[in-house]
mmCIF file of N, CA and C in Angstrom:
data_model
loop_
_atom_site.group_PDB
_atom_site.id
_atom_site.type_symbol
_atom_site.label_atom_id
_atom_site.label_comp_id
_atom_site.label_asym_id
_atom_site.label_seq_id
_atom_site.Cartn_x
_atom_site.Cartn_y
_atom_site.Cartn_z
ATOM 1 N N UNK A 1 10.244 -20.298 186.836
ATOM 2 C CA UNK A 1 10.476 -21.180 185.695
ATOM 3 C C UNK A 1 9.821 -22.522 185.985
ATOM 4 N N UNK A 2 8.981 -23.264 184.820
ATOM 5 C CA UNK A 2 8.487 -24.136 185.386
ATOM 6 C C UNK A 2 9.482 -25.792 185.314
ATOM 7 N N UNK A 3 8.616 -26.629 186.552
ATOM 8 C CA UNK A 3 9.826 -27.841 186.462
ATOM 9 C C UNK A 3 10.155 -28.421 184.767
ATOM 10 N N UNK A 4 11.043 -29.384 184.504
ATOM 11 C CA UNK A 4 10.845 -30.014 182.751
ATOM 12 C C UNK A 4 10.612 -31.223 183.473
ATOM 13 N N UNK A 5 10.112 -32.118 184.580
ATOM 14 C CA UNK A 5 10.258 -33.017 185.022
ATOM 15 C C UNK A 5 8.755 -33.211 185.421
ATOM 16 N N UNK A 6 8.042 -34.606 184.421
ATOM 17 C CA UNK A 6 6.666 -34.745 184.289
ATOM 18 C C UNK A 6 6.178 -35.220 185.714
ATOM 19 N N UNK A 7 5.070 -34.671 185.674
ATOM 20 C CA UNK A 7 4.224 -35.008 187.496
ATOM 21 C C UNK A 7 3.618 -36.323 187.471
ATOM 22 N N UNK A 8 3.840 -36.927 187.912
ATOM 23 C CA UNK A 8 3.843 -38.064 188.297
ATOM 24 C C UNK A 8 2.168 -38.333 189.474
ATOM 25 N N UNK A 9 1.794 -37.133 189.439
ATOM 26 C CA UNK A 9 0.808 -37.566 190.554
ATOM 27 C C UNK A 9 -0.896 -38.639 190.191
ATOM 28 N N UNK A 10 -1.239 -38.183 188.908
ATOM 29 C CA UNK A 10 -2.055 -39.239 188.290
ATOM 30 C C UNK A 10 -1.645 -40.370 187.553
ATOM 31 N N UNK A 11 -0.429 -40.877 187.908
ATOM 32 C CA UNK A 11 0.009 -41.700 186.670
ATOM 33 C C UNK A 11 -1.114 -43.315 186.914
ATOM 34 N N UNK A 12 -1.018 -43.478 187.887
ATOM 35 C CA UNK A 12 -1.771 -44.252 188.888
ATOM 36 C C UNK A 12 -3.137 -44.523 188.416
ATOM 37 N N UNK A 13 -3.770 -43.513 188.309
ATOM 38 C CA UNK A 13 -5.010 -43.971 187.774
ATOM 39 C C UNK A 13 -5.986 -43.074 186.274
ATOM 40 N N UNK A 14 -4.449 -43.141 185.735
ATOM 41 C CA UNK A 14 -4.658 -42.412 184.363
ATOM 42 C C UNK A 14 -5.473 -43.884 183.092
ATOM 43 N N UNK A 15 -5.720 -43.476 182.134
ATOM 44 C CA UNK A 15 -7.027 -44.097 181.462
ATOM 45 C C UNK A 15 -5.764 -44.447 180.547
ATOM 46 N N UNK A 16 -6.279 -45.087 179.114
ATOM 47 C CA UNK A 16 -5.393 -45.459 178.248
ATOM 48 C C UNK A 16 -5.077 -44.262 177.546
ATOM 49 N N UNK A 17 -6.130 -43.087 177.281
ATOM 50 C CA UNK A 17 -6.303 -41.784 176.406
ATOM 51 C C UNK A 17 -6.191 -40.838 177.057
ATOM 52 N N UNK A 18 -5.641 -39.910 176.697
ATOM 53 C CA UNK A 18 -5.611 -38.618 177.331
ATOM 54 C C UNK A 18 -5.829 -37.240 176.790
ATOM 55 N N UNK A 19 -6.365 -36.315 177.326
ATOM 56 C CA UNK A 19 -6.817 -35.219 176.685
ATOM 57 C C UNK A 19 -5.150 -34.248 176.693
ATOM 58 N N UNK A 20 -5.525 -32.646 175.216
ATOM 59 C CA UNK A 20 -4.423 -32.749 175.466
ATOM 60 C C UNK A 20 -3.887 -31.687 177.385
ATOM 61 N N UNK A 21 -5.387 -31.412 177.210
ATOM 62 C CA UNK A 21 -5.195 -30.911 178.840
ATOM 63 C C UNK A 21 -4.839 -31.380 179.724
ATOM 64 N N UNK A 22 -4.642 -32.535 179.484
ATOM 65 C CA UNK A 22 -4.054 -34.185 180.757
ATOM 66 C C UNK A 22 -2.384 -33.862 180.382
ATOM 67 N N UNK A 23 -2.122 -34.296 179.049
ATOM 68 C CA UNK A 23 -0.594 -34.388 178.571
ATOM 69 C C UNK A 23 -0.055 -32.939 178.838
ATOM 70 N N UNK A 24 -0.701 -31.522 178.791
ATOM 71 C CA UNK A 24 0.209 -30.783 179.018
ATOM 72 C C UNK A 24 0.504 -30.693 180.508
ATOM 73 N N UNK A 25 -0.704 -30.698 181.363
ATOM 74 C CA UNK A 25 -0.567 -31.078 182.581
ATOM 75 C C UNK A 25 0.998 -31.575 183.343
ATOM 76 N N UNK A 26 1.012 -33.012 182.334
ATOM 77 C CA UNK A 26 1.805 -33.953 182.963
ATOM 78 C C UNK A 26 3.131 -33.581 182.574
ATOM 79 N N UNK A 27 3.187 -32.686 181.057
ATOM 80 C CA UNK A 27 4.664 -32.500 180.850
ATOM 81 C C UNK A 27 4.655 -31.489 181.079
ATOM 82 N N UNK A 28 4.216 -30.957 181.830
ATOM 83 C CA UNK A 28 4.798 -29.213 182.545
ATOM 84 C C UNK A 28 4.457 -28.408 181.410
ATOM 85 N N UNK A 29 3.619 -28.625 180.051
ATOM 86 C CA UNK A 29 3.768 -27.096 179.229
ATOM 87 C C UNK A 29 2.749 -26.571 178.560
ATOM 88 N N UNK A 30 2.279 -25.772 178.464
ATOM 89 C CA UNK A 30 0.546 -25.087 178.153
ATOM 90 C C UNK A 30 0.439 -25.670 176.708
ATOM 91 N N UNK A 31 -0.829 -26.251 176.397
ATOM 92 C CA UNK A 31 -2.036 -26.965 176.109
ATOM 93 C C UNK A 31 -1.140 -26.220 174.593
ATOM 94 N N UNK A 32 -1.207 -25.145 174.493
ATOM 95 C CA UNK A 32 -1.266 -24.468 173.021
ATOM 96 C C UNK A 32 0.557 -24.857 172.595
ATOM 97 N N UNK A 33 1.465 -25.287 173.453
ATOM 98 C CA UNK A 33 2.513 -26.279 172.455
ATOM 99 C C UNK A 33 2.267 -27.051 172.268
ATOM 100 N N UNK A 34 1.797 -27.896 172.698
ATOM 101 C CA UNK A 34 0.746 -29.080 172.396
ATOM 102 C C UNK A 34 0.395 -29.207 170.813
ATOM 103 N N UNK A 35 -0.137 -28.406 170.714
ATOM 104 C CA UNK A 35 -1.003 -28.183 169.387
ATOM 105 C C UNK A 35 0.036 -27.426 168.241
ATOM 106 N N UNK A 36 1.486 -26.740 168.520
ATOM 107 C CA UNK A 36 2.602 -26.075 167.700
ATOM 108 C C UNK A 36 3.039 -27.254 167.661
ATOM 109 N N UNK A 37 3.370 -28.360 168.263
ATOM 110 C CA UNK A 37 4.256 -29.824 168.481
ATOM 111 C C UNK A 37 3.367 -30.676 167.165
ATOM 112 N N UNK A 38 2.448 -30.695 167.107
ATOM 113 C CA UNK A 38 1.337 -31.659 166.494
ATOM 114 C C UNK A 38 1.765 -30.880 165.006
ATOM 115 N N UNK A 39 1.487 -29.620 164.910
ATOM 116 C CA UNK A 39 1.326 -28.774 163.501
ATOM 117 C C UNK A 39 2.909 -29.229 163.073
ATOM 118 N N UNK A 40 3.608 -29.250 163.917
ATOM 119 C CA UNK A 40 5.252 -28.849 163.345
ATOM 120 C C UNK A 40 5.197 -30.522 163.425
ATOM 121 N N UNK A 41 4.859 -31.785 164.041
ATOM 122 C CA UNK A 41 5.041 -32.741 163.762
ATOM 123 C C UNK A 41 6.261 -32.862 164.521
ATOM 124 N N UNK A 42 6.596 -32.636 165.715
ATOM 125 C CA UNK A 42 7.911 -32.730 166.575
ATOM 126 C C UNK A 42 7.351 -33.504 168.087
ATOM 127 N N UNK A 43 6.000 -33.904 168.584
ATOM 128 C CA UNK A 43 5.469 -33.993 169.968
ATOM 129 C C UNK A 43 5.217 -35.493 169.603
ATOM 130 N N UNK A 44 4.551 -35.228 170.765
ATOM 131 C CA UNK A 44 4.046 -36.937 170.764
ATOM 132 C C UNK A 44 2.992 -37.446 169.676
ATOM 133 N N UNK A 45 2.723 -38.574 169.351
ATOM 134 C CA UNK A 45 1.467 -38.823 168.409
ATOM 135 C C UNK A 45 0.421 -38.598 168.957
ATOM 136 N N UNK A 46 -0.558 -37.779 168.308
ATOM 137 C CA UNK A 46 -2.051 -37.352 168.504
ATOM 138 C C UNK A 46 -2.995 -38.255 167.867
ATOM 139 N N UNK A 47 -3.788 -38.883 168.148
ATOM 140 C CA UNK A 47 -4.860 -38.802 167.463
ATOM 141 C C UNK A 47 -6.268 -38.496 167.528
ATOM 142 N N UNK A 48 -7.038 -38.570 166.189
ATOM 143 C CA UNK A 48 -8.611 -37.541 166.230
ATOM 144 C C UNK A 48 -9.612 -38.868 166.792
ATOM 145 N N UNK A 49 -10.128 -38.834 167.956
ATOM 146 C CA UNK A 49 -11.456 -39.766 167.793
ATOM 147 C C UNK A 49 -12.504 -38.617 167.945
ATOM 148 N N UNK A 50 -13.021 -38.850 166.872
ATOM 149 C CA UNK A 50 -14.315 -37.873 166.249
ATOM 150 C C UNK A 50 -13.645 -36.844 165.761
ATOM 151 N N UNK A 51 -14.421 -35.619 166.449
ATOM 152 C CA UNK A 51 -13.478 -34.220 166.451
ATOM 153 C C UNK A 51 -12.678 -33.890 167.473
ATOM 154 N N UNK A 52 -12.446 -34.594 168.507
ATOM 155 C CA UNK A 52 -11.926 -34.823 169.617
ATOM 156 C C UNK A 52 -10.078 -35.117 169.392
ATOM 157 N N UNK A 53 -9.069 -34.483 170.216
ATOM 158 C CA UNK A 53 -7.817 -35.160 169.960
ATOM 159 C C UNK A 53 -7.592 -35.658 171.248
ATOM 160 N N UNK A 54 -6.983 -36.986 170.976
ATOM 161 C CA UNK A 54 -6.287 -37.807 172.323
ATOM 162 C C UNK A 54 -5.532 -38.635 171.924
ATOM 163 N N UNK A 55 -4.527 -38.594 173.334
ATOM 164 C CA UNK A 55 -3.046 -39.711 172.969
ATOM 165 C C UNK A 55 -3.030 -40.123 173.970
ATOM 166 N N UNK A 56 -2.782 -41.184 173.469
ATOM 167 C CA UNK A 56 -2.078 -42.796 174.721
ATOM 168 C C UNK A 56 -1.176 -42.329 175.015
ATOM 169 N N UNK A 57 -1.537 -42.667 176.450
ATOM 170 C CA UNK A 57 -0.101 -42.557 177.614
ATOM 171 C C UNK A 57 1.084 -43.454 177.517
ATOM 172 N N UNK A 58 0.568 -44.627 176.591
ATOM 173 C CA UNK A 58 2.326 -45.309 176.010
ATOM 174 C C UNK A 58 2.912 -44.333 175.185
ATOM 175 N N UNK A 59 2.422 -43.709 174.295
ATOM 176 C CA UNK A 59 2.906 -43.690 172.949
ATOM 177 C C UNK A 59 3.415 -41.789 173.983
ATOM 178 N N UNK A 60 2.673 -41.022 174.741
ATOM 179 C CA UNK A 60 3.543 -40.281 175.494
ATOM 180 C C UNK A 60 4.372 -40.341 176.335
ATOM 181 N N UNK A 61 4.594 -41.611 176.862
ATOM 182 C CA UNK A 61 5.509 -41.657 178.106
ATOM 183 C C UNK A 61 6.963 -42.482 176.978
ATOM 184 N N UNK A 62 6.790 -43.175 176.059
ATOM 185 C CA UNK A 62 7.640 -42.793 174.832
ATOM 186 C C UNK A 62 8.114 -41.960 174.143
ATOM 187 N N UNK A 63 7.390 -41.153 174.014
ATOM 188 C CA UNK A 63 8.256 -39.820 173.318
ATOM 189 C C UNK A 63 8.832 -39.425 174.107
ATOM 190 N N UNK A 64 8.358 -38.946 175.523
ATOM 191 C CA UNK A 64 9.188 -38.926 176.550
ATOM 192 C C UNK A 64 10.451 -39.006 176.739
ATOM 193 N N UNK A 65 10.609 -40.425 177.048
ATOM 194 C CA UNK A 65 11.931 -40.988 176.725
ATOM 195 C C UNK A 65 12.659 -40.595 175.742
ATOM 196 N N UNK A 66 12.700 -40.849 175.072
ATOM 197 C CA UNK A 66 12.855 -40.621 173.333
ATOM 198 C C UNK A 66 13.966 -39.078 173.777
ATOM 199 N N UNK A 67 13.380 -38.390 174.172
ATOM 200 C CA UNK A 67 13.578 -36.772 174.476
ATOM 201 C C UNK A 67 14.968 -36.947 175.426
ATOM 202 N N UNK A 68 14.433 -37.657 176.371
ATOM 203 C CA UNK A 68 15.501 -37.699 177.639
ATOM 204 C C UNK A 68 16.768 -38.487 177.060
ATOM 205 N N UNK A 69 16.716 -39.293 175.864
ATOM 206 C CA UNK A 69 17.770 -39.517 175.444
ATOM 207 C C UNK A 69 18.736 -38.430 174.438
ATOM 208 N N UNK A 70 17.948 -37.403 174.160
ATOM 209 C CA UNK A 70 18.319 -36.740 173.432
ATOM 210 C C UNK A 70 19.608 -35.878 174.327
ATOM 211 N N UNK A 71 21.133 -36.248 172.993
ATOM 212 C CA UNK A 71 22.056 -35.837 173.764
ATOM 213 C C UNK A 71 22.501 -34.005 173.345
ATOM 214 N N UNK A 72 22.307 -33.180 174.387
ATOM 215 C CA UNK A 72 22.706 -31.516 174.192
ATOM 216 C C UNK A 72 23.795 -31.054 174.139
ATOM 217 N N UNK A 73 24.873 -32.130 174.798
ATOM 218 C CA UNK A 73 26.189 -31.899 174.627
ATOM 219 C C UNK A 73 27.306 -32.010 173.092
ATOM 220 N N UNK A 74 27.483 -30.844 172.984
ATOM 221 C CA UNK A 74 27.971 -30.959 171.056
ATOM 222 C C UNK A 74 29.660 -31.598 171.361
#
């Protein structure tokens, strides 16, 4: 089972943009939820430069959060 706990090992010398092969990377989950998250409008904000998609590592390490506040206990 894989960790839910984002890797931390490039945070260091990560860029402002990220591919979404960087973000699934970092949140532990294959490239193609990525792209079900975006369609369903539930993930982090994407955006298109060109035909290209990339998201800021604020606006992901926010949703992030966002998540970890989310309470499971009914």
């Amino acid at each position: 089972m894989p960790s839910l706990s984002p890797r931390p090992a490039h945070a260091s010398r990560r860029g402002p943009l990220a591919t979404p092969e960087e973000v699934a990377e970092y949140l532990g989950v294959p490239v193609k939820t990525l792209y079900q998250w975006k369609y369903r409008g539930i993930g982090p904000n994407v955006h298109k430069v060109g035909r290209h998609l990339r998201y800021r590592w604020t606006e992901v390490d926010a949703w992030l959060n966002a998540q970890a506040a989310y309470d499971l206990a009914v």
